Amino acid sequence: MVRGLHEVNGRPGAGIRAADSSPVTTHRSRGLACTAIEGGILAGLLGATLSLHAAPETYPPPRKGIAPAVATLTVDTSMLSRGAESYRFNCSACHGADGAGGGALWSELTAKPGDLREPAVMGRLSDMDVARIVRYGGFEMPPLPGMQPAELVALVAFVRSLSYPDLQEIELHPLTGGALDEFVPVSLAALGDPDPGDWLMVRRTYNAWGFSPLDQVTRENVSRLTLAWSRAMEPGEQETTPLVYDGTMFLAHPGDVIQALDARTGDLIWEYRGEPVTAGKTRMRNIAIYQGRIFHFTKNEPHLIALDARDGSLLWKVPVDGDFSSGPVVMGGKVVGGRSCAPADGPDACHIAAYDPGTGAEIWRRNTIVRPGEPGGDSWGDLAWEERRHVGAWGSGSYDPALGLIYWGTSVPAPSLERVRGTPGGEVLYSNSTLALDENTGEIAWYYQHLPRDNWDMDHVFERLLVDTRVRPDPAAVRWINPAIEKGAAQKVVTGIPGKTGIVYTLNRETGSFLWATPTLNQNLVTQIDAATGEVQIDENLVVDAFEEILVCPGRAGGKNWPPGAYNPHTGLMYQPQQNLCMLHTGNAASPTPEEVYASSVVFIEDPTIGEDPYPVGRVDAVSIETGRVAWTHQQRAGMISGLVATAGGLVFGGDANRRFKAFDDRTGRVLWERILSGPVTGHPISYRAGGRQYIAVPVGGGTAEPERRVLSIHPEMKPSRGINAIFVFALPVDGEHSRLPDGGSPENTPH
């Protein structure tokens, strides 16, 4: 497929939408000015299949398998008339007035379109396939990303009617979305101080607390929580975070599908459906909302796109450099994201970048690997720039508007073994670090490295909690304490469990100075932290050559992993989902290629220091931000693999690999409520308000690599379904409703 450079092209009358005077990108190939279904659509996508199958005898072609019937739209003369006018303007220059070809630009096309009148041609694609080709183009055909749904439906109907004169229905029901008529743009002030009922970003607020101030659902009444609605989702890796604004839920599905739903019922308002996404590229943890736009990083061919939040139409689409799996966050009026950074993409691919929300233009970029000759450049030894690989920033950041600083975590170098990658003894900056970036320039104000010399794939890229608190670590509970701390003095801190080791780190977020750190679970990588400087020492016995097996705790699934924790300002506790896992780690190549990434093999095993039967894989740790004391630890057989949300009602919600979604008492860790859902609970739960009612929403389905597959390897007796994604939304019953379990049980016999 020929893909040219995307550029602004808003020629009037071409079906291009120019809301807010924002550019809409279209596609030019070989200088052709065709728009919509132009050169090559059928010669390339359809014509090559003509000899493979007999022409279908009926329309629509018979469906394969046992999928349910697709909702249809009735085709009438009004729809065909609108479609004919759109075809005349957008398509006839290449396809001819009657669909047989021979239009004014026919001679300029390298690949001649097939005959749109032939059922043998048109029967190879579904109605949605044709709609996608119109919207996204192919071969010499440029796309029409801004075509409104009604015009797109009408155009597809007319094209279909050329080969099926008796056409009565088409299967494009998902494209007939509505619009939010009274949408109020989301301001920077709203992002900084959201309405208590809204959830406007991945962790709700810039400080990454994952805390909802709603208190309608409490410890006392949570047993009455009942299913309010649910909705099936697209297949793929389920790690998404719903956003809710003013009673509307914006839901990113695996892949490039985004929906606006009525947050009270789950009814569809509009849907944006991008290009089909390759399996294994469907992971998306969040989208962003700002002004009247939804921002999203696409997957197959990476772009930053902006959708009109009112109706889901594409406002603009610009190419970006690489995969941003955790999605964008709007900070300081900029759209900010961090790259996943595959080693084969080279060191320039490893960066955090900020984009203009009006145009998508890149404003600044901060590389996460230092270059030779830069400060810290010698931390990679004498390794050449092009051989420095894989320090990603694939989590989501935090932001302090008062300080003008963005806090972002980084991942690991590759390959894993330092003796193999050629950096023996080198800290390899800025791997496994917290970076404090100037919001306007991306320059590093300060950094702190949590785990230098990583040999084991122990990312420190997870959420950073920003809290203003008294700092008074308890020596009986905290292993490493800076002796210069003025005990009990208030400080602005950045804290949490940033990495897979399960160690809590607390730093002053103005300066990056080390305050205290302490393990929460068994780890054997960090042997010492200099309490005065914060310098971390690793166990030299775990620095080995290729083909040597070592025991590492935790395993590279964590400990802590990407499922985020939460913080409740009323209790002063952070709540962190973790796993009791270790691994047998072996470097498996002495001279690996970049495509081999870590060049290591692992087998996950039980932590030998835990002698319980049954062995508890999953855990939640509640730790005091002020003192470092562990208030409680909940341990269970199934791995805890969802994010957590804390609420002002005294609850913490989260879920596990065995389909259980539960509510904990935030003071004691006691399970107060539990429901069995349709799949592993691997999404980010949230709490929101709509119509005066508090809801708890959680996406489920699984399909993730870390930590889901790893915990399932330790408890093989659990066999949850996978790949069937859905969102479940719970609320207290209103008058006339009865709280019943899906299996007909009642809250009183809910398993704790």
PDB file of C-alpha atoms in Angstrom, residues 505-671:
ATOM      1  CA  TYR A 505      10.720   5.785  47.538  1.00  0.00           C
ATOM      2  CA  THR A 506       9.898   9.250  48.911  1.00  0.00           C
ATOM      3  CA  LEU A 507      11.697  12.287  47.474  1.00  0.00           C
ATOM      4  CA  ASN A 508      11.351  16.024  47.820  1.00  0.00           C
ATOM      5  CA  ARG A 509       9.652  16.927  44.556  1.00  0.00           C
ATOM      6  CA  GLU A 510      11.129  20.440  44.385  1.00  0.00           C
ATOM      7  CA  THR A 511      14.758  19.282  44.516  1.00  0.00           C
ATOM      8  CA  GLY A 512      14.732  15.504  44.064  1.00  0.00           C
ATOM      9  CA  SER A 513      16.562  15.002  47.370  1.00  0.00           C
ATOM     10  CA  PHE A 514      16.205  11.583  48.964  1.00  0.00           C
ATOM     11  CA  LEU A 515      14.002  11.425  52.077  1.00  0.00           C
ATOM     12  CA  TRP A 516      13.345   7.757  52.793  1.00  0.00           C
ATOM     13  CA  ALA A 517      12.809   4.344  51.236  1.00  0.00           C
ATOM     14  CA  THR A 518      11.725   0.916  52.424  1.00  0.00           C
ATOM     15  CA  PRO A 519      10.813  -2.478  50.901  1.00  0.00           C
ATOM     16  CA  THR A 520       7.254  -3.777  51.082  1.00  0.00           C
ATOM     17  CA  LEU A 521       7.953  -7.356  49.972  1.00  0.00           C
ATOM     18  CA  ASN A 522      10.888  -9.680  49.501  1.00  0.00           C
ATOM     19  CA  GLN A 523      13.469  -8.259  47.104  1.00  0.00           C
ATOM     20  CA  ASN A 524      17.106  -9.259  46.738  1.00  0.00           C
ATOM     21  CA  LEU A 525      18.377  -6.669  44.240  1.00  0.00           C
ATOM     22  CA  VAL A 526      18.941  -3.535  46.334  1.00  0.00           C
ATOM     23  CA  THR A 527      21.334  -4.210  49.198  1.00  0.00           C
ATOM     24  CA  GLN A 528      21.853  -0.668  50.465  1.00  0.00           C
ATOM     25  CA  ILE A 529      20.789   2.942  49.925  1.00  0.00           C
ATOM     26  CA  ASP A 530      23.069   5.696  51.149  1.00  0.00           C
ATOM     27  CA  ALA A 531      20.717   7.494  53.515  1.00  0.00           C
ATOM     28  CA  ALA A 532      22.398  10.862  53.046  1.00  0.00           C
ATOM     29  CA  THR A 533      22.675  10.854  49.247  1.00  0.00           C
ATOM     30  CA  GLY A 534      20.077   8.298  48.171  1.00  0.00           C
ATOM     31  CA  GLU A 535      22.647   6.404  46.094  1.00  0.00           C
ATOM     32  CA  VAL A 536      21.433   2.839  45.495  1.00  0.00           C
ATOM     33  CA  GLN A 537      23.715  -0.206  45.731  1.00  0.00           C
ATOM     34  CA  ILE A 538      22.845  -3.505  44.039  1.00  0.00           C
ATOM     35  CA  ASP A 539      23.858  -7.070  44.888  1.00  0.00           C
ATOM     36  CA  GLU A 540      26.992  -7.762  42.858  1.00  0.00           C
ATOM     37  CA  ASN A 541      26.341 -11.505  43.118  1.00  0.00           C
ATOM     38  CA  LEU A 542      23.388 -10.992  40.765  1.00  0.00           C
ATOM     39  CA  VAL A 543      25.556  -9.422  38.055  1.00  0.00           C
ATOM     40  CA  VAL A 544      26.496 -12.441  35.935  1.00  0.00           C
ATOM     41  CA  ASP A 545      27.520 -13.561  32.460  1.00  0.00           C
ATOM     42  CA  ALA A 546      25.214 -15.008  29.827  1.00  0.00           C
ATOM     43  CA  PHE A 547      23.944 -18.549  30.444  1.00  0.00           C
ATOM     44  CA  GLU A 548      24.221 -18.271  34.252  1.00  0.00           C
ATOM     45  CA  GLU A 549      20.961 -18.853  36.116  1.00  0.00           C
ATOM     46  CA  ILE A 550      20.188 -16.687  39.157  1.00  0.00           C
ATOM     47  CA  LEU A 551      17.271 -16.330  41.558  1.00  0.00           C
ATOM     48  CA  VAL A 552      15.761 -12.836  41.441  1.00  0.00           C
ATOM     49  CA  CYS A 553      12.985 -11.538  43.700  1.00  0.00           C
ATOM     50  CA  PRO A 554      10.606 -10.134  42.681  1.00  0.00           C
ATOM     51  CA  GLY A 555      10.325 -11.470  39.147  1.00  0.00           C
ATOM     52  CA  ARG A 556      10.171  -9.122  36.207  1.00  0.00           C
ATOM     53  CA  ALA A 557       6.375  -9.069  36.421  1.00  0.00           C
ATOM     54  CA  GLY A 558       6.770  -7.428  39.860  1.00  0.00           C
ATOM     55  CA  GLY A 559       6.293  -6.863  42.791  1.00  0.00           C
ATOM     56  CA  LYS A 560       4.680  -3.755  41.451  1.00  0.00           C
ATOM     57  CA  ASN A 561       3.792  -3.384  37.792  1.00  0.00           C
ATOM     58  CA  TRP A 562       1.739  -1.062  35.581  1.00  0.00           C
ATOM     59  CA  PRO A 563      -1.579  -1.535  37.481  1.00  0.00           C
ATOM     60  CA  PRO A 564      -1.523   1.718  39.473  1.00  0.00           C
ATOM     61  CA  GLY A 565      -2.080   2.184  43.176  1.00  0.00           C
ATOM     62  CA  ALA A 566      -4.173   4.869  44.833  1.00  0.00           C
ATOM     63  CA  TYR A 567      -3.872   7.366  47.684  1.00  0.00           C
ATOM     64  CA  ASN A 568      -6.586   8.533  50.091  1.00  0.00           C
ATOM     65  CA  PRO A 569      -5.878  11.917  51.743  1.00  0.00           C
ATOM     66  CA  HIS A 570      -8.329  11.088  54.544  1.00  0.00           C
ATOM     67  CA  THR A 571      -6.378   8.027  55.701  1.00  0.00           C
ATOM     68  CA  GLY A 572      -2.932   9.206  54.602  1.00  0.00           C
ATOM     69  CA  LEU A 573      -2.399   5.747  53.082  1.00  0.00           C
ATOM     70  CA  MET A 574      -1.294   4.639  49.645  1.00  0.00           C
ATOM     71  CA  TYR A 575      -2.752   1.345  48.394  1.00  0.00           C
ATOM     72  CA  GLN A 576      -0.595  -0.693  46.025  1.00  0.00           C
ATOM     73  CA  PRO A 577      -1.461  -3.873  44.062  1.00  0.00           C
ATOM     74  CA  GLN A 578       1.490  -6.279  43.965  1.00  0.00           C
ATOM     75  CA  GLN A 579       2.460  -9.919  43.442  1.00  0.00           C
ATOM     76  CA  ASN A 580       4.565 -12.369  45.442  1.00  0.00           C
ATOM     77  CA  LEU A 581       6.682 -13.623  42.554  1.00  0.00           C
ATOM     78  CA  CYS A 582      10.315 -14.543  42.001  1.00  0.00           C
ATOM     79  CA  MET A 583      12.093 -15.752  38.873  1.00  0.00           C
ATOM     80  CA  LEU A 584      14.967 -17.865  37.665  1.00  0.00           C
ATOM     81  CA  HIS A 585      16.745 -15.504  35.274  1.00  0.00           C
ATOM     82  CA  THR A 586      19.224 -16.512  32.567  1.00  0.00           C
ATOM     83  CA  GLY A 587      20.888 -14.443  29.862  1.00  0.00           C
ATOM     84  CA  ASN A 588      20.403 -16.459  26.685  1.00  0.00           C
ATOM     85  CA  ALA A 589      22.743 -14.731  24.208  1.00  0.00           C
ATOM     86  CA  ALA A 590      26.312 -13.487  24.392  1.00  0.00           C
ATOM     87  CA  SER A 591      26.011 -11.196  21.346  1.00  0.00           C
ATOM     88  CA  PRO A 592      22.306 -10.412  20.896  1.00  0.00           C
ATOM     89  CA  THR A 593      20.749  -8.350  18.137  1.00  0.00           C
ATOM     90  CA  PRO A 594      18.421  -5.446  18.965  1.00  0.00           C
ATOM     91  CA  GLU A 595      15.460  -7.612  17.926  1.00  0.00           C
ATOM     92  CA  GLU A 596      16.229  -9.973  20.814  1.00  0.00           C
ATOM     93  CA  VAL A 597      15.436  -7.100  23.228  1.00  0.00           C
ATOM     94  CA  TYR A 598      16.392  -8.349  26.718  1.00  0.00           C
ATOM     95  CA  ALA A 599      18.253 -11.465  25.506  1.00  0.00           C
ATOM     96  CA  SER A 600      17.193 -13.327  28.628  1.00  0.00           C
ATOM     97  CA  SER A 601      14.871 -16.124  29.640  1.00  0.00           C
ATOM     98  CA  VAL A 602      12.876 -16.422  32.847  1.00  0.00           C
ATOM     99  CA  VAL A 603      10.869 -19.007  34.739  1.00  0.00           C
ATOM    100  CA  PHE A 604       8.508 -17.607  37.352  1.00  0.00           C
ATOM    101  CA  ILE A 605       8.473 -19.358  40.710  1.00  0.00           C
ATOM    102  CA  GLU A 606       7.055 -18.905  44.191  1.00  0.00           C
ATOM    103  CA  ASP A 607       8.962 -16.715  46.620  1.00  0.00           C
ATOM    104  CA  PRO A 608      10.963 -19.233  48.719  1.00  0.00           C
ATOM    105  CA  THR A 609      10.638 -16.989  51.810  1.00  0.00           C
ATOM    106  CA  ILE A 610       6.849 -17.493  51.870  1.00  0.00           C
ATOM    107  CA  GLY A 611       5.803 -20.812  53.304  1.00  0.00           C
ATOM    108  CA  GLU A 612       2.029 -20.410  53.229  1.00  0.00           C
ATOM    109  CA  ASP A 613      -0.294 -23.017  51.728  1.00  0.00           C
ATOM    110  CA  PRO A 614      -2.081 -22.140  49.537  1.00  0.00           C
ATOM    111  CA  TYR A 615       0.617 -19.830  48.284  1.00  0.00           C
ATOM    112  CA  PRO A 616      -0.606 -16.197  48.065  1.00  0.00           C
ATOM    113  CA  VAL A 617       0.290 -14.728  44.694  1.00  0.00           C
ATOM    114  CA  GLY A 618      -1.661 -11.475  44.908  1.00  0.00           C
ATOM    115  CA  ARG A 619      -1.458  -8.774  47.531  1.00  0.00           C
ATOM    116  CA  VAL A 620      -2.461  -5.192  48.325  1.00  0.00           C
ATOM    117  CA  ASP A 621      -0.232  -3.149  50.621  1.00  0.00           C
ATOM    118  CA  ALA A 622      -1.507  -0.078  52.501  1.00  0.00           C
ATOM    119  CA  VAL A 623       1.415   2.162  53.490  1.00  0.00           C
ATOM    120  CA  SER A 624       1.440   5.466  55.361  1.00  0.00           C
ATOM    121  CA  ILE A 625       2.785   8.362  53.300  1.00  0.00           C
ATOM    122  CA  GLU A 626       3.984  10.142  56.464  1.00  0.00           C
ATOM    123  CA  THR A 627       5.565   7.322  58.450  1.00  0.00           C
ATOM    124  CA  GLY A 628       6.206   4.464  56.036  1.00  0.00           C
ATOM    125  CA  ARG A 629       4.361   2.086  58.357  1.00  0.00           C
ATOM    126  CA  VAL A 630       2.357  -0.693  56.702  1.00  0.00           C
ATOM    127  CA  ALA A 631      -1.216  -0.278  57.950  1.00  0.00           C
ATOM    128  CA  TRP A 632      -2.366  -3.574  56.455  1.00  0.00           C
ATOM    129  CA  THR A 633      -1.545  -6.157  53.800  1.00  0.00           C
ATOM    130  CA  HIS A 634      -4.184  -8.233  52.066  1.00  0.00           C
ATOM    131  CA  GLN A 635      -2.854 -11.444  50.497  1.00  0.00           C
ATOM    132  CA  GLN A 636      -4.745 -13.933  48.354  1.00  0.00           C
ATOM    133  CA  ARG A 637      -4.215 -16.821  45.979  1.00  0.00           C
ATOM    134  CA  ALA A 638      -5.156 -14.972  42.769  1.00  0.00           C
ATOM    135  CA  GLY A 639      -2.877 -12.276  41.408  1.00  0.00           C
ATOM    136  CA  MET A 640      -4.049  -8.679  41.903  1.00  0.00           C
ATOM    137  CA  ILE A 641      -3.684  -7.335  38.375  1.00  0.00           C
ATOM    138  CA  SER A 642      -6.026  -4.346  38.092  1.00  0.00           C
ATOM    139  CA  GLY A 643      -5.401  -0.785  39.062  1.00  0.00           C
ATOM    140  CA  LEU A 644      -6.965   0.474  42.283  1.00  0.00           C
ATOM    141  CA  VAL A 645      -9.331   3.337  43.015  1.00  0.00           C
ATOM    142  CA  ALA A 646      -9.845   4.795  46.507  1.00  0.00           C
ATOM    143  CA  THR A 647     -13.002   6.689  47.450  1.00  0.00           C
ATOM    144  CA  ALA A 648     -14.090   9.082  50.184  1.00  0.00           C
ATOM    145  CA  GLY A 649     -16.607   6.456  51.231  1.00  0.00           C
ATOM    146  CA  GLY A 650     -13.809   4.528  52.930  1.00  0.00           C
ATOM    147  CA  LEU A 651     -13.314   1.979  50.164  1.00  0.00           C
ATOM    148  CA  VAL A 652     -10.619   0.696  47.817  1.00  0.00           C
ATOM    149  CA  PHE A 653     -11.752  -1.152  44.686  1.00  0.00           C
ATOM    150  CA  GLY A 654      -9.627  -3.557  42.656  1.00  0.00           C
ATOM    151  CA  GLY A 655      -9.683  -6.912  40.926  1.00  0.00           C
ATOM    152  CA  ASP A 656      -7.725 -10.061  40.212  1.00  0.00           C
ATOM    153  CA  ALA A 657      -6.801 -12.645  37.591  1.00  0.00           C
ATOM    154  CA  ASN A 658      -9.613 -14.948  38.712  1.00  0.00           C
ATOM    155  CA  ARG A 659     -12.402 -12.541  37.654  1.00  0.00           C
ATOM    156  CA  ARG A 660     -13.070 -11.227  41.186  1.00  0.00           C
ATOM    157  CA  PHE A 661     -13.756  -7.514  41.613  1.00  0.00           C
ATOM    158  CA  LYS A 662     -13.882  -6.433  45.233  1.00  0.00           C
ATOM    159  CA  ALA A 663     -14.129  -3.560  47.676  1.00  0.00           C
ATOM    160  CA  PHE A 664     -11.724  -3.328  50.617  1.00  0.00           C
ATOM    161  CA  ASP A 665     -12.193  -1.383  53.836  1.00  0.00           C
ATOM    162  CA  ASP A 666      -9.517   1.285  53.432  1.00  0.00           C
ATOM    163  CA  ARG A 667      -8.649   1.189  57.175  1.00  0.00           C
ATOM    164  CA  THR A 668      -8.365  -2.575  57.689  1.00  0.00           C
ATOM    165  CA  GLY A 669      -8.108  -4.289  54.292  1.00  0.00           C
ATOM    166  CA  ARG A 670     -11.174  -6.413  55.001  1.00  0.00           C
ATOM    167  CA  VAL A 671     -13.082  -7.416  51.863  1.00  0.00           C
TER     168      VAL A 671
END
